[in-house]
Amino acid sequence: MPSSPAHSLTRPLRIRAVAPGLAVVAAGVAVALWAGSVQSIVGPLVVALILGVLIANSSLYTPALRPGVTVGTKKLLRAGVVLLGLQLALPDIVALGLPVLGLIVACVALSYLITLQLGLRLGLTRAGATLMAAGFSICGASAIAGLQSVVKADDDETAGAVAMVTLYGSLMIVVLPVLGGLLGLDEEQFGMWAGLAVHEVAQVVAVAGTAGVAALAVATVVKLGRVLMLAPVAALASLGERRRTAGLGSIGERQRTAGLAGADRTDASPSDDPRSRPPVVPLFVLGFLVMVAVRSLGILPDSALEAGRILTTILLAAGMFGLGAGIDVRRLLRTGGRFAVVGALSTVLLAGGSLLGVLLIA
């Protein structure tokens, strides 16, 4: 049956509506990739987020651009996290040995839980505190991108977490090599410490590279071990959100039964609907694990892995640009102080705790 003229015009009209914004996103991603390639302090994901903020808060951001800039932001981020799994080879991580693997798990778990509690006690929302915990304990902006949709964080909370990961990770590039020299750490010890304590993969490379090739090799594998923790952490966060949503629904039901919520059943909270609850294991986490398995089997050539790495960065950068375009700068400035305090405390605790662990096992 042939489609109606109105239906046949829908797709071209939609493409025309999003095309200007998509062109701006493409240009922003290109600039972010270039900026990330000429220095190692600020990665392309952060640059893309900053560009999105600048565009959205300028006169250049016209209504004609909005549909294309914001379309598919969360899907792009999830797709990027899925492909991130191609950077992780399980045999390399297992080869670190049980003591180092145990230290990785302990550092991630303790850092996550402590940062989460610090954020809640200092006035962050649970979503904002979760993003800070994930970013500082696992893998920076990539972890924040992965957890953002799981905990339903808003764009301002996402930007605050990314900004703090960038700020304190950049400080670590300067501070850690100095401390490593003062403490007399050998290359293996320093590389292990860098991999455990520094937030972003690019920042780890910049820090460990100052101590030599051996330090860089150890740091990179240790850091990828932390990245692998994204899957269980995201699954547990999703399960926690699911339980909280179910709990809110139960409270609402009891209130209505007691006549405290009004007589109209149509006033039910969205949390009463099971479809509004997050899945036990988000689909992108399963995809991430599949990509880890594919990489670990060694069936992909180096050229495919390199293409996957580039595509991962492009997808995440495009998603970050879209997030940046939705940020309210004035609100971010009002809440930024709390994010900064949480980030400082988390950085000091992770650096100190991981150093103690390294000295004990290495």
Coordinates of C-alpha atoms in Angstrom, one line a residue:
M1 CA 0.0 0.0 0.0
P2 CA 1.6 3.3 -1.0
S3 CA 2.3 5.8 1.7
S4 CA 0.3 9.0 1.8
P5 CA 1.8 12.2 0.5
A6 CA 1.9 13.6 4.1
H7 CA 3.8 10.6 5.3
S8 CA 6.3 10.7 2.5
L9 CA 7.1 14.3 3.3
T10 CA 7.7 13.6 7.0
R11 CA 11.2 12.1 6.7
P12 CA 12.7 14.8 4.4
L13 CA 11.2 17.5 6.6
R14 CA 12.8 16.0 9.7
I15 CA 16.1 15.6 8.0
R16 CA 15.9 19.3 6.9
A17 CA 15.0 20.3 10.5
V18 CA 18.0 18.6 12.1
A19 CA 20.6 19.1 9.3
P20 CA 21.9 22.6 10.5
G21 CA 22.4 21.4 14.1
L22 CA 24.1 18.2 13.0
A23 CA 26.5 20.2 10.9
V24 CA 27.4 22.3 14.0
V25 CA 27.9 19.1 16.0
A26 CA 30.2 17.7 13.3
A27 CA 32.2 20.9 13.3
G28 CA 32.4 20.8 17.1
V29 CA 33.6 17.2 17.1
A30 CA 36.2 18.0 14.5
V31 CA 37.6 20.9 16.6
A32 CA 37.5 18.7 19.7
L33 CA 39.5 15.9 18.1
W34 CA 42.1 18.3 16.8
A35 CA 42.4 20.1 20.2
G36 CA 42.8 16.7 21.9
S37 CA 45.5 15.7 19.5
V38 CA 47.8 18.7 20.1
Q39 CA 47.9 18.4 23.9
S40 CA 47.3 15.8 26.6
I41 CA 45.8 17.8 29.5
V42 CA 42.3 18.3 28.2
G43 CA 40.8 15.4 26.2
P44 CA 38.5 15.7 23.2
L45 CA 35.4 14.8 25.3
V46 CA 35.9 17.7 27.6
V47 CA 36.7 20.1 24.7
A48 CA 33.5 19.0 23.0
L49 CA 31.5 19.6 26.2
I50 CA 33.0 23.1 26.5
L51 CA 32.3 23.9 22.9
G52 CA 28.6 22.9 23.4
V53 CA 28.4 25.1 26.4
L54 CA 29.9 28.1 24.5
I55 CA 27.6 27.6 21.5
A56 CA 24.5 27.2 23.6
N57 CA 25.2 30.3 25.6
S58 CA 25.9 32.6 22.7
S59 CA 23.8 34.4 20.1
L60 CA 24.9 31.8 17.5
Y61 CA 22.6 29.2 19.1
T62 CA 19.4 29.9 17.1
P63 CA 16.2 27.9 17.3
A64 CA 17.0 26.3 13.9
L65 CA 20.1 24.6 15.4
R66 CA 18.5 23.1 18.6
P67 CA 16.8 20.0 17.0
G68 CA 20.0 18.8 15.3
V69 CA 22.3 19.5 18.2
T70 CA 20.3 17.7 20.8
V71 CA 19.0 14.8 18.7
G72 CA 20.2 11.4 19.9
T73 CA 22.6 12.7 22.6
K74 CA 22.0 9.9 25.0
K75 CA 22.1 7.3 22.3
L76 CA 25.4 8.6 21.0
L77 CA 26.9 8.4 24.5
R78 CA 25.7 4.8 25.1
A79 CA 27.0 3.7 21.7
G80 CA 30.4 5.2 22.6
V81 CA 30.5 3.4 25.9
V82 CA 29.6 0.1 24.1
L83 CA 32.6 0.5 21.7
L84 CA 34.8 1.5 24.6
G85 CA 34.9 -2.2 25.4
L86 CA 37.0 -2.8 22.3
Q87 CA 39.9 -1.2 24.2
L88 CA 40.0 -3.8 26.9
A89 CA 41.7 -7.2 26.5
L90 CA 41.0 -9.5 29.5
P91 CA 44.3 -11.5 29.1
D92 CA 46.3 -8.3 29.6
I93 CA 44.4 -7.3 32.7
V94 CA 44.5 -10.8 34.2
A95 CA 48.3 -10.9 33.7
L96 CA 48.6 -8.2 36.3
G97 CA 48.1 -10.9 39.0
L98 CA 45.7 -11.3 41.9
P99 CA 47.3 -8.7 44.2
V100 CA 47.1 -5.9 41.6
L101 CA 43.6 -7.0 40.5
G102 CA 42.5 -7.0 44.1
L103 CA 43.9 -3.5 44.6
I104 CA 42.1 -2.2 41.5
V105 CA 38.8 -3.5 42.8
A106 CA 39.4 -2.2 46.3
C107 CA 40.4 1.3 45.1
V108 CA 37.4 1.5 42.7
A109 CA 34.9 0.2 45.3
L110 CA 36.1 2.4 48.2
S111 CA 36.6 5.5 46.1
Y112 CA 33.1 5.1 44.6
L113 CA 31.4 4.5 47.9
I114 CA 33.2 7.3 49.8
T115 CA 32.8 9.8 47.0
L116 CA 29.1 9.0 46.8
Q117 CA 28.6 9.6 50.5
L118 CA 30.7 12.8 50.5
G119 CA 28.5 14.1 47.6
L120 CA 25.3 13.3 49.4
R121 CA 26.5 14.8 52.7
L122 CA 27.7 18.0 51.0
G123 CA 24.4 18.6 49.3
L124 CA 24.7 17.1 45.8
T125 CA 21.7 15.2 44.5
R126 CA 22.0 11.4 44.4
A127 CA 22.4 11.6 40.6
G128 CA 25.2 14.3 40.9
A129 CA 27.0 12.4 43.6
T130 CA 26.8 9.1 41.6
L131 CA 28.4 10.9 38.5
M132 CA 31.2 12.2 40.7
A133 CA 31.8 8.8 42.2
A134 CA 31.9 7.1 38.8
G135 CA 34.1 9.7 37.2
F136 CA 36.6 9.8 40.0
S137 CA 36.8 6.1 40.7
I138 CA 36.5 4.6 37.2
C139 CA 37.4 6.4 34.1
G140 CA 36.5 10.1 34.1
A141 CA 34.2 11.5 31.4
S142 CA 33.5 8.1 29.8
A143 CA 32.2 6.7 33.1
I144 CA 30.1 9.9 33.6
A145 CA 28.7 9.5 30.2
G146 CA 27.8 5.9 30.9
L147 CA 26.1 6.6 34.2
Q148 CA 24.3 9.8 33.2
S149 CA 21.3 8.1 31.7
V150 CA 21.2 5.3 34.3
V151 CA 20.7 7.7 37.2
K152 CA 18.7 10.3 35.1
A153 CA 21.2 13.1 35.9
D154 CA 20.5 16.5 34.3
D155 CA 23.0 18.2 32.0
D156 CA 24.2 20.6 34.6
E157 CA 25.2 17.8 37.0
T158 CA 26.9 16.0 34.1
A159 CA 28.9 19.2 33.3
G160 CA 29.8 19.7 36.9
A161 CA 31.2 16.2 37.2
V162 CA 33.1 16.4 33.9
A163 CA 34.6 19.8 34.9
M164 CA 35.9 18.4 38.2
V165 CA 37.4 15.3 36.7
T166 CA 39.2 17.5 34.2
L167 CA 40.4 20.0 36.8
Y168 CA 41.7 17.5 39.3
G169 CA 43.0 15.1 36.7
S170 CA 45.0 18.0 35.2
L171 CA 46.5 18.9 38.6
M172 CA 47.6 15.3 39.0
I173 CA 49.6 15.6 35.8
V174 CA 51.8 18.2 37.6
V175 CA 51.7 16.9 41.2
L176 CA 52.1 13.1 40.9
P177 CA 55.5 13.1 39.1
V178 CA 56.9 15.4 41.8
L179 CA 55.5 13.2 44.6
G180 CA 56.8 10.1 42.9
G181 CA 60.3 11.5 42.8
L182 CA 60.2 12.6 46.4
L183 CA 58.9 9.2 47.5
G184 CA 61.6 7.4 45.5
L185 CA 59.1 5.2 43.6
D186 CA 60.5 2.9 40.9
E187 CA 59.0 2.8 37.4
E188 CA 56.7 -0.1 38.2
Q189 CA 55.4 1.4 41.4
F190 CA 54.9 4.8 39.9
G191 CA 53.1 3.4 36.9
M192 CA 50.8 1.4 39.1
W193 CA 50.0 4.4 41.3
A194 CA 49.3 6.6 38.2
G195 CA 46.9 3.9 36.8
L196 CA 45.1 3.7 40.1
A197 CA 44.9 7.4 41.1
V198 CA 44.5 9.4 37.9
H199 CA 41.0 9.9 36.5
E200 CA 41.2 10.0 32.6
V201 CA 43.0 7.5 30.4
A202 CA 44.8 10.4 28.6
Q203 CA 45.8 11.9 31.9
V204 CA 47.2 8.6 33.0
V205 CA 49.3 8.4 29.9
A206 CA 50.6 12.0 30.5
V207 CA 51.5 11.3 34.1
A208 CA 53.1 7.8 33.6
G209 CA 55.0 8.9 30.5
T210 CA 57.2 11.2 32.7
A211 CA 58.7 8.1 34.4
G212 CA 59.5 6.0 31.4
V213 CA 58.2 3.3 29.1
A214 CA 57.9 0.7 31.8
A215 CA 55.8 3.0 34.0
L216 CA 53.6 3.8 31.0
A217 CA 53.0 0.2 30.2
V218 CA 52.0 -0.7 33.7
A219 CA 49.9 2.4 34.2
T220 CA 47.9 1.8 31.0
V221 CA 46.9 -1.8 31.8
V222 CA 46.0 -0.9 35.4
K223 CA 43.9 2.0 34.2
L224 CA 42.1 -0.3 31.7
G225 CA 41.4 -2.6 34.7
R226 CA 39.6 0.3 36.3
V227 CA 37.7 0.9 33.1
L228 CA 36.4 -2.7 33.1
M229 CA 34.8 -1.9 36.5
L230 CA 32.3 0.4 34.6
A231 CA 30.1 -2.6 33.8
P232 CA 29.4 -3.9 37.3
V233 CA 29.2 -0.4 38.7
A234 CA 26.6 0.7 36.1
A235 CA 24.6 -2.5 36.7
L236 CA 24.6 -2.0 40.4
A237 CA 23.6 1.7 40.0
S238 CA 20.8 0.7 37.7
L239 CA 19.6 -1.9 40.2
G240 CA 19.7 0.7 43.0
E241 CA 17.7 3.1 40.9
R242 CA 15.2 0.4 40.2
R243 CA 14.8 -0.4 43.9
R244 CA 14.4 3.3 44.8
T245 CA 11.8 3.8 42.0
A246 CA 9.9 0.7 43.3
G247 CA 10.1 2.1 46.8
L248 CA 8.7 5.4 45.8
G249 CA 5.8 3.6 44.1
S250 CA 5.0 1.6 47.2
I251 CA 5.0 4.8 49.3
G252 CA 2.7 6.5 46.9
E253 CA 0.3 3.5 46.9
R254 CA 0.1 3.4 50.7
Q255 CA -0.6 7.1 50.7
R256 CA -3.4 6.8 48.3
T257 CA -4.8 3.8 50.2
A258 CA -4.9 6.0 53.3
G259 CA -6.6 8.8 51.4
L260 CA -3.6 11.1 51.6
A261 CA -3.0 11.4 47.9
G262 CA -6.4 12.5 46.7
A263 CA -9.2 10.4 45.4
D264 CA -8.2 10.5 41.7
R265 CA -6.2 7.5 40.7
T266 CA -4.9 9.3 37.7
D267 CA -2.6 11.3 40.0
A268 CA -0.3 8.2 40.3
S269 CA 3.4 8.9 40.3
P270 CA 5.3 7.8 37.2
S271 CA 7.3 5.5 39.5
D272 CA 4.2 3.4 39.9
D273 CA 4.5 2.2 36.3
P274 CA 7.0 -0.7 36.1
R275 CA 8.0 0.5 32.6
S276 CA 9.4 3.7 34.2
R277 CA 12.0 1.7 36.2
P278 CA 15.5 1.3 34.8
P279 CA 16.5 -2.2 33.6
V280 CA 18.4 -4.4 36.0
V281 CA 21.3 -4.4 33.6
P282 CA 21.3 -1.6 31.0
L283 CA 21.5 -2.7 27.4
F284 CA 24.7 -0.6 26.8
V285 CA 26.4 -2.5 29.6
L286 CA 25.7 -5.8 27.9
G287 CA 27.0 -4.3 24.7
F288 CA 30.2 -3.1 26.5
L289 CA 30.8 -6.6 27.8
V290 CA 30.3 -8.2 24.4
M291 CA 32.9 -5.8 22.9
V292 CA 35.3 -6.7 25.7
A293 CA 34.8 -10.4 24.8
V294 CA 35.4 -9.7 21.1
R295 CA 38.6 -7.8 21.8
S296 CA 39.8 -10.6 24.2
L297 CA 39.3 -13.3 21.6
G298 CA 41.9 -11.5 19.4
I299 CA 39.8 -11.9 16.2
L300 CA 40.0 -8.3 15.2
P301 CA 42.9 -6.8 13.3
D302 CA 44.8 -3.8 14.6
S303 CA 43.2 -1.6 11.9
A304 CA 39.7 -2.5 13.1
L305 CA 40.6 -1.8 16.8
E306 CA 42.1 1.6 15.8
A307 CA 39.0 2.4 13.8
G308 CA 36.9 1.4 16.8
R309 CA 38.9 3.6 19.1
I310 CA 38.5 6.6 16.8
L311 CA 34.7 6.0 16.4
T312 CA 34.4 5.7 20.2
T313 CA 35.9 9.1 20.7
I314 CA 33.7 10.6 17.9
L315 CA 30.5 9.2 19.4
L316 CA 31.3 10.3 22.9
A317 CA 32.4 13.7 21.8
A318 CA 29.2 14.2 19.8
G319 CA 27.2 13.2 22.8
M320 CA 29.2 15.5 25.1
F321 CA 28.6 18.4 22.6
G322 CA 24.9 17.8 22.9
L323 CA 25.0 17.7 26.7
G324 CA 27.0 20.9 26.7
A325 CA 24.3 22.6 24.6
G326 CA 21.7 21.9 27.3
I327 CA 23.7 23.4 30.3
D328 CA 22.5 26.3 32.3
V329 CA 25.8 28.1 33.1
R330 CA 24.3 30.3 35.9
R331 CA 23.0 27.2 37.7
L332 CA 26.3 25.4 37.2
L333 CA 28.2 28.3 38.8
R334 CA 25.8 28.3 41.8
T335 CA 26.4 24.6 42.5
G336 CA 30.0 24.3 41.3
G337 CA 31.5 24.9 44.8
R338 CA 30.0 21.7 46.2
F339 CA 31.3 19.7 43.2
A340 CA 34.7 21.2 43.7
V341 CA 34.9 20.2 47.4
V342 CA 33.8 16.7 46.7
G343 CA 36.3 16.4 43.8
A344 CA 39.2 17.6 46.0
L345 CA 38.4 15.2 48.8
S346 CA 37.9 12.3 46.4
T347 CA 41.2 13.0 44.6
V348 CA 43.2 13.2 47.9
L349 CA 41.6 10.0 49.3
L350 CA 42.1 8.0 46.1
A351 CA 45.7 9.1 45.7
G352 CA 46.6 8.4 49.3
G353 CA 44.8 5.1 49.5
S354 CA 46.1 3.8 46.2
L355 CA 49.7 4.8 47.1
L356 CA 49.4 2.9 50.4
G357 CA 48.2 -0.1 48.4
V358 CA 51.0 0.1 45.9
L359 CA 53.6 0.3 48.7
L360 CA 52.1 -2.7 50.4
I361 CA 52.1 -5.1 47.3
A362 CA 54.9 -3.7 45.0

